[in-house]
XYZ file of C-alpha atoms in Angstrom:
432
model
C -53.278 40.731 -23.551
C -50.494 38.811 -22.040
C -49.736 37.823 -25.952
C -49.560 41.446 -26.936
C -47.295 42.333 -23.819
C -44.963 39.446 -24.463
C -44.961 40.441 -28.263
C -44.044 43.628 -27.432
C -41.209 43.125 -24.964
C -39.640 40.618 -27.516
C -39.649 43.526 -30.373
C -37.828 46.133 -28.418
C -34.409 44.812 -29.075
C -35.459 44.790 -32.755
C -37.210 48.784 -32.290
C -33.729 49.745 -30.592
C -31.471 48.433 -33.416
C -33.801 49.160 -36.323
C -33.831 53.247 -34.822
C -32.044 55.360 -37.517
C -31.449 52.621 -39.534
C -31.503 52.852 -43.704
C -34.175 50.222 -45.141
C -35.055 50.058 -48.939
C -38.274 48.394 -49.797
C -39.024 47.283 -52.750
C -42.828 46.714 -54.087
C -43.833 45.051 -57.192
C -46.972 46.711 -59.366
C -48.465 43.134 -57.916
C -48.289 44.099 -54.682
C -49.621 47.140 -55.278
C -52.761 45.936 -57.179
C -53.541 43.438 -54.075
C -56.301 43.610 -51.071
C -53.441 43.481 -48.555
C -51.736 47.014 -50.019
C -53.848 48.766 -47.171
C -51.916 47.018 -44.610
C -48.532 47.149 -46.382
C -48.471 51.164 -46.469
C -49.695 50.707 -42.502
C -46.496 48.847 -41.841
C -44.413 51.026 -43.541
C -45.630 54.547 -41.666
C -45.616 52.089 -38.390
C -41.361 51.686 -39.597
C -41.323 55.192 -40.417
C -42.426 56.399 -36.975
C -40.311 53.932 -35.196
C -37.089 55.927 -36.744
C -36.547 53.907 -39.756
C -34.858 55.861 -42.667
C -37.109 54.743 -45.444
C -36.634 54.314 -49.093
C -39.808 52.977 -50.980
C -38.999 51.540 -54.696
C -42.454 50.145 -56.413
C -42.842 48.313 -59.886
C -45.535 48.828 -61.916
C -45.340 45.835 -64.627
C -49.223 44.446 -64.567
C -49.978 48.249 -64.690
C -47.899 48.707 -68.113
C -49.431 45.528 -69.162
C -53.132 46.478 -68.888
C -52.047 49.937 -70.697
C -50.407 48.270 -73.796
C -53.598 45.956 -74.093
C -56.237 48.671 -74.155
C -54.136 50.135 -76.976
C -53.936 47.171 -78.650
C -50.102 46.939 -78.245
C -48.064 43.314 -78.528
C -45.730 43.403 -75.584
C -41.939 42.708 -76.464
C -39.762 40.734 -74.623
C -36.765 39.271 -74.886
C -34.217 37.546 -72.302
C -36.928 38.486 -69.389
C -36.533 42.218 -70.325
C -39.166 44.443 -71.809
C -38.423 46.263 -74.927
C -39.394 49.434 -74.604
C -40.430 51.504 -78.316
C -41.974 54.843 -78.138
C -45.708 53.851 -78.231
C -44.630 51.231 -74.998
C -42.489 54.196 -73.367
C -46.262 56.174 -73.199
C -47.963 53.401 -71.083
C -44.558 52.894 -69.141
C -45.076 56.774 -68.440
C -48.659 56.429 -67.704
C -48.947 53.686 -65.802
C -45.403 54.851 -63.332
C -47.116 58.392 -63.165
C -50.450 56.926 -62.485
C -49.072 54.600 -59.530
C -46.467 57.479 -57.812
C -49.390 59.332 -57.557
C -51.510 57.074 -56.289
C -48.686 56.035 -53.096
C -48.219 59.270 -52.186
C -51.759 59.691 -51.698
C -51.601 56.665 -49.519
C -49.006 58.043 -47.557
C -50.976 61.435 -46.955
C -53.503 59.973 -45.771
C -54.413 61.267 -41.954
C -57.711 59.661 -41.486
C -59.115 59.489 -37.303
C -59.388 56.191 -35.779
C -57.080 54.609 -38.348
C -53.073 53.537 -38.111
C -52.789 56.950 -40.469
C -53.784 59.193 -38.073
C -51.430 62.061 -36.812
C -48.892 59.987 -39.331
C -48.133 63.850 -41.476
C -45.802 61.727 -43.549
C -43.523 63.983 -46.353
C -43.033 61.700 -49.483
C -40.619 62.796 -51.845
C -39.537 61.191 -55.379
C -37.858 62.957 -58.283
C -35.019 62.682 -60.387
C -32.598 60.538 -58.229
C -31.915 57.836 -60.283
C -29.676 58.620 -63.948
C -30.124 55.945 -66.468
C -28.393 54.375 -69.474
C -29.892 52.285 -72.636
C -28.994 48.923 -72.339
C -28.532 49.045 -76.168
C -28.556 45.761 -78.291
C -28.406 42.021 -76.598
C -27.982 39.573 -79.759
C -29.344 41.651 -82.517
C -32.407 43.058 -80.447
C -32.314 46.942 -79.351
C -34.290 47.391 -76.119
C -34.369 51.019 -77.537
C -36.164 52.672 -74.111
C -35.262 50.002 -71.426
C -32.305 50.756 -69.652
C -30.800 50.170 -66.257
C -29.546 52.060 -63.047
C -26.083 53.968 -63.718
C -26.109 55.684 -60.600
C -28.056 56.746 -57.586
C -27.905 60.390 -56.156
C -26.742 59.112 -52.707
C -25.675 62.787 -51.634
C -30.036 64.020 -52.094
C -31.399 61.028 -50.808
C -29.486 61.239 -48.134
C -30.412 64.651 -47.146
C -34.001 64.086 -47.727
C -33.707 60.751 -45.326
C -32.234 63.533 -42.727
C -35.149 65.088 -42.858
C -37.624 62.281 -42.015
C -38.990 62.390 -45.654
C -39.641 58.870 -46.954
C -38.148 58.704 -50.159
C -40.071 57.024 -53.447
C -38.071 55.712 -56.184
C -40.315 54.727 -59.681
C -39.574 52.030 -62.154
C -38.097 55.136 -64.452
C -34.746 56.939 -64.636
C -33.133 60.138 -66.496
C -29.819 60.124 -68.534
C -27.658 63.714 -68.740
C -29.136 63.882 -72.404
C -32.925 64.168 -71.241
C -33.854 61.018 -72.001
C -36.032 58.711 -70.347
C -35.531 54.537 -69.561
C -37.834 51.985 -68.384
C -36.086 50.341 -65.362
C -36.552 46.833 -63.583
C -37.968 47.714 -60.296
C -35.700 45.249 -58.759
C -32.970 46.970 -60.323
C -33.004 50.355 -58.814
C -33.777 48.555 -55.481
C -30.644 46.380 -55.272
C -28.941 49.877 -56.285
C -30.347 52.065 -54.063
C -29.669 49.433 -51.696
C -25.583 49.282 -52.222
C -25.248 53.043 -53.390
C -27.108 54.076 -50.163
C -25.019 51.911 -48.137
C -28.744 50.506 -46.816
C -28.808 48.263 -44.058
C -31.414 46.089 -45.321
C -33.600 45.475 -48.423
C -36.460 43.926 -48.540
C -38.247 42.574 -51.082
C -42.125 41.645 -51.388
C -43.105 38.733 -53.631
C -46.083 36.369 -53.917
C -44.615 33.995 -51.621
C -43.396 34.114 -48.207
C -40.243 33.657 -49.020
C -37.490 30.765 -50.995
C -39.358 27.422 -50.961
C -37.688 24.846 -51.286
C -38.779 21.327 -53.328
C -41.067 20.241 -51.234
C -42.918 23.559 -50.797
C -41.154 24.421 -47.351
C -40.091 27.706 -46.297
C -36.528 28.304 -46.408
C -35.415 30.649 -43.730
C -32.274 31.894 -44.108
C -29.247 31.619 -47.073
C -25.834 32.754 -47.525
C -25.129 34.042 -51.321
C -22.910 31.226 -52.000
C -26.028 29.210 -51.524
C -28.344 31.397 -53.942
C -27.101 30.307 -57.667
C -28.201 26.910 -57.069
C -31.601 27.703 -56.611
C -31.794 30.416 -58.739
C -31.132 27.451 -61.323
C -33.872 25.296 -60.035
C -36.557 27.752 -60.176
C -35.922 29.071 -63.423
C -38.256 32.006 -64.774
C -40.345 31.957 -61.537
C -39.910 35.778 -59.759
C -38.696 34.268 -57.038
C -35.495 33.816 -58.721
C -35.277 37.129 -59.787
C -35.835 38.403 -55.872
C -33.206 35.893 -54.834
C -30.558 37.406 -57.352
C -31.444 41.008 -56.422
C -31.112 39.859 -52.743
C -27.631 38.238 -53.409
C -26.676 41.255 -55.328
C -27.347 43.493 -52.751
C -25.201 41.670 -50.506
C -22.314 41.427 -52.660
C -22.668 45.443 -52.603
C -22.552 45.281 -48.934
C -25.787 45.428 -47.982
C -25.976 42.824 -44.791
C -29.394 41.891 -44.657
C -31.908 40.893 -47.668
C -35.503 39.946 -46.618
C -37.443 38.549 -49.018
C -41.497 38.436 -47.531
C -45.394 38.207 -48.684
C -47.381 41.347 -50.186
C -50.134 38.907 -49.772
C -49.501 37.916 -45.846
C -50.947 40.478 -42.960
C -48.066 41.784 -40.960
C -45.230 39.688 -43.048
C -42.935 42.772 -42.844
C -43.367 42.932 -38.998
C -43.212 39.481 -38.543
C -40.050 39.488 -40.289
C -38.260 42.544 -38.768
C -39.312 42.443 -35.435
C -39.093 38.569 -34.148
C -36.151 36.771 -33.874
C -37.291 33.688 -36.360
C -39.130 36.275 -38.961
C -41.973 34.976 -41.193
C -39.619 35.022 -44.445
C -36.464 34.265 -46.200
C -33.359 36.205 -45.121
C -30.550 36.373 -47.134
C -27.236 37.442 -44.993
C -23.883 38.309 -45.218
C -22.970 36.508 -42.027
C -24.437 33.647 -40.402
C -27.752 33.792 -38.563
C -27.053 31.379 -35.928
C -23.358 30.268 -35.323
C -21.783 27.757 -32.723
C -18.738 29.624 -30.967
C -16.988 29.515 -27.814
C -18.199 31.848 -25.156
C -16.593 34.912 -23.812
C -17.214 37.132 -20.737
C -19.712 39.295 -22.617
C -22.058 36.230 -22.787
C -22.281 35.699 -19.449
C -25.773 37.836 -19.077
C -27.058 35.659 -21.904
C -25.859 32.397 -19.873
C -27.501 33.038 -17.093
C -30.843 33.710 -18.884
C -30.514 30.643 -20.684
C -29.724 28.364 -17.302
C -31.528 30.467 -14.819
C -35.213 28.959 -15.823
C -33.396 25.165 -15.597
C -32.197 25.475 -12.362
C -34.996 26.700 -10.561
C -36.239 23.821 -11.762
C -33.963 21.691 -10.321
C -32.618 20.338 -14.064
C -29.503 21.941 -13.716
C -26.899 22.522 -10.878
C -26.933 26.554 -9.866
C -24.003 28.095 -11.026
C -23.506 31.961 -9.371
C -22.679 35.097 -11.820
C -18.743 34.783 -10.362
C -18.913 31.091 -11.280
C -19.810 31.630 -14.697
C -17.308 34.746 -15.559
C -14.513 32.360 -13.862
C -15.704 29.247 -15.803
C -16.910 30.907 -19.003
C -14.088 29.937 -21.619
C -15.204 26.048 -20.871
C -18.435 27.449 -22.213
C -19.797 26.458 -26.255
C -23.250 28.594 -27.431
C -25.162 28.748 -30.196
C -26.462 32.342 -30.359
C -29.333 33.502 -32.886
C -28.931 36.925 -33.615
C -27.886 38.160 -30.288
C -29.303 35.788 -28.189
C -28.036 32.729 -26.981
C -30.362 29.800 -27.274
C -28.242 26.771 -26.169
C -25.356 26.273 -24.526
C -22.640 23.458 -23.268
C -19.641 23.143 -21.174
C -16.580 20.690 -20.982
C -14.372 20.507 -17.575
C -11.331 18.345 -18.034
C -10.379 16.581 -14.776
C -7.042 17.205 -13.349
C -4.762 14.640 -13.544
C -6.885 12.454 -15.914
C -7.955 11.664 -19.673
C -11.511 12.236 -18.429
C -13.768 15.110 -18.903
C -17.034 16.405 -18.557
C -20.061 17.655 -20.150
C -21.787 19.732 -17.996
C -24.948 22.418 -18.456
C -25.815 21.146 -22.051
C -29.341 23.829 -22.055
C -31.300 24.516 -25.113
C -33.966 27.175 -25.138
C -37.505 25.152 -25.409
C -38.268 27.372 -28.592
C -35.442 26.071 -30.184
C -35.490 22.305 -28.994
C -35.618 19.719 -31.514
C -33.873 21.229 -34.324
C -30.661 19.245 -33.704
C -29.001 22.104 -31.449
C -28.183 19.615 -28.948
C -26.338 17.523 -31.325
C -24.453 19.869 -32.885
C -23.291 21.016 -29.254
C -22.547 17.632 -28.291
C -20.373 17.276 -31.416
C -18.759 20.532 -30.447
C -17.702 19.856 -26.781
C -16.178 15.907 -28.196
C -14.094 17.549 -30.359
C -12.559 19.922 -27.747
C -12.287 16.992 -25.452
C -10.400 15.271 -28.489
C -8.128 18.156 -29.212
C -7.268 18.073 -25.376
C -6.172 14.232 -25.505
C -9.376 13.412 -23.606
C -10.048 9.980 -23.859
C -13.264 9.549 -22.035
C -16.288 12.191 -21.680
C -18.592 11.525 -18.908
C -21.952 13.524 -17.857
C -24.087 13.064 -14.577
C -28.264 13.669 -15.455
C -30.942 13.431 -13.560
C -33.466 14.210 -16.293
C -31.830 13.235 -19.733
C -30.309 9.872 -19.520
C -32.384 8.525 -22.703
C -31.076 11.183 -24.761
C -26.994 10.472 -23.868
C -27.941 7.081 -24.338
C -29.314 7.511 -27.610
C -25.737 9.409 -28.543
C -23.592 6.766 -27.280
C -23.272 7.195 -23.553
C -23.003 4.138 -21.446
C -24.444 3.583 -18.041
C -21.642 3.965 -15.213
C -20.928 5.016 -11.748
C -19.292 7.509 -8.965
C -16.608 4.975 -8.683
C -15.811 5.192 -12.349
C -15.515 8.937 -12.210
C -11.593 10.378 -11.702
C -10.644 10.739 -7.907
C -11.252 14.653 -8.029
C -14.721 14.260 -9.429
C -16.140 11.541 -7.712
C -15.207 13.250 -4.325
C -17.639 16.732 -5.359
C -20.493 13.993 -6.164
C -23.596 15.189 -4.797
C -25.598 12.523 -3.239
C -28.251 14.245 -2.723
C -29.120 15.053 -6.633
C -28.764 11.093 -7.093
C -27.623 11.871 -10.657
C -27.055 9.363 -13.178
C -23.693 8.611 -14.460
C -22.848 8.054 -18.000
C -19.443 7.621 -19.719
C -18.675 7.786 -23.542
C -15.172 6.572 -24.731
C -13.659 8.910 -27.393
């Protein structure tokens, strides 16, 4: 219980901010064929009734597959695109109509003693995406595969209004009545940017980006996306990674990309602080800055737990807003997980490092390090010459980072006399 309680305390910044909020998820015709679909739709009526403003794009590729092979039909494909004749165009139709049907049955479904129940979702799809032919590519005419021209922003939006979750198929319509097979990742990334979304998210086999060795990688900047798009090669994954990186080049500010196959992935993702995927932002996730007085709330969470302990000297609310511009943080998404400070000694070339805190969920990921780093080069940009610390805990650690053993009467007249005996803290000195 305590778990659950704890869970559900650390979500509600995520429920507040995600309230009214425009999210376009896409599904692959994988995802849709899997045992964890059940739990998928779950998570997206669970988004829906939390006042997300839902757009649902699905694929339906194995679908068409299965459909051209029991009518003996040789796929065509060239460049990674399907060519789409008239006899393919039929099991494109089929197999689209087949699965639209089949979601928004899914989403109807009101069933007692089930995460359904007293849902009364409204699904709506239609004609909101217009189409052109991609034409010929190097002598080969995709004849019916085309791609997004445009997105009827102005009905979706009105529909969103509503609380209608909105279902966009693999298909689209040109002015002349004609019919295209789309990428499904296609009309998500556009939906995405046309819509003005705040985040798309995109399911795949895999958690998320792995990286060479098979390790999750958590979170990527665009610039950072062509390289591995490169290394992985055909694999999907690359082609989630460019839609993601697309969508932010559109101005979409958040791309997820998570598991169909993983229980709760989605929630896990939108609702912690680390997620359970790959995120691909506009901005950084975590940055090192230089505090101001609207972190002050976020200090004092940070430090409060180390003082009671006796790790860290107490330092009141009015000491903090007075003393908050000596401050360096790292902050993860809105909350700050370490922190350090640098005092320069009147009338000296010493200074000192003081309240150097990292949250214990985020300790040993080099946080420390990079804060340490931060607060020298201040000192250097000051003239410091020497940076000193007193511990009473940590002296391994400064010791490992250069810090030399020292003493009170080392320390600048206007430091040493504020000593506190009764702490007994070590002192260390590092020359800059």
């Amino acid at each position: 219980m305590h778990d659950y309680v704890t869970w559900l305390r650390d979500s509600s910044p995520y429920i507040n901010s995600h309230r009214e909020r425009t999210f376009v998820v896409m599904l692959p015709g994988d995802g849709l064929e899997h045992p964890n679909f059940g739990n998928i739709v779950h998570d997206l009526v669970l988004l829906h009734s939390l006042g997300v403003r839902l757009v649902l794009v699905f694929g339906s590729r194995p679908q068409i597959e299965a459909r051209l092979a029991a009518r003996g039909i040789e796929p065509r494909v060239h460049r990674g695109l399907r060519v789409t004749d008239s006899a393919a165009l039929e099991c494109v139709i089929d197999a689209v109509g087949h699965m639209r049907i089949a979601l928004e049955a899914r989403l109807s479904m009101d069933m007692a003693a089930s995460p359904m129940q007293g849902a009364r979702l409204r699904v709506a799809s239609g004609n909101f995406v217009t189409a052109r032919p991609i034409g010929v590519v190097e002598g080969v005419d995709y004849q019916h595969t085309g791609e997004v021209r445009r997105v009827d922003r102005k009905g979706i939006g009105r529909l969103l209004d509503e609380r209608t979750i909105v279902l966009l198929s693999p298909l689209g319509y040109s002015p002349t009545g004609e019919i295209f097979n789309l990428a499904c990742e296609d009309v998500a990334t556009r939906a995405a940017i046309d819509l003005q979304a705040d985040k798309l998210v995109l399911y795949g086999a895999e958690r998320g980006l792995l990286d060479e060795a098979g390790n999750l990688v958590r979170e990527l900047r665009p610039p950072q996306i062509p390289a591995h798009v490169e290394r992985l090669g055909s694999d999907y994954q690359a082609e989630l990674l460019d839609a993601a990186a697309q969508a932010c080049r559109g101005g979409v500010r958040r791309s997820h990309l998570v598991s169909y196959a993983d229980d709760g992935a989605l929630l896990n993702e939108l609702f912690t602080r680390d997620g359970g995927g790959t995120l691909v932002a506009q901005e950084q996730f975590e940055q090192l800055r230089e505090a101001t007085i609207e972190d002050v709330g976020g200090l004092i969470d940070l430090i409060t737990p180390l003082e009671e302990q006796g790790i860290l000297v107490r330092r009141s609310r009015e000491v903090l807003e007075r003393e908050v511009e000596q401050f360096s943080i790292v902050e993860r998404d809105g909350l700050i997980i370490a922190c350090a400070a640098l005092y320069p000694i009147p009338d000296s070339d010493w200074g000192e490092l003081a309240c150097l805190a990292v949250n214990p969920e985020y300790r040993h990921g080099g946080r420390g390090d990079e804060l340490l780093e931060r607060i020298e080069a201040r000192a250097r940009q000051l003239g410091l010459k020497t940076l000193f610390v007193l511990t009473t805990r940590t002296a391994h650690w400064f010791r490992e980072r250069g810090f030399q053993p020292s003493g009170v009467e080392r320390l600048p007249a206007a430091r040493a006399s504020l000593y506190n005996f009764q702490r007994q803290s070590k002192v260390f000195e590092k020359k800059l």
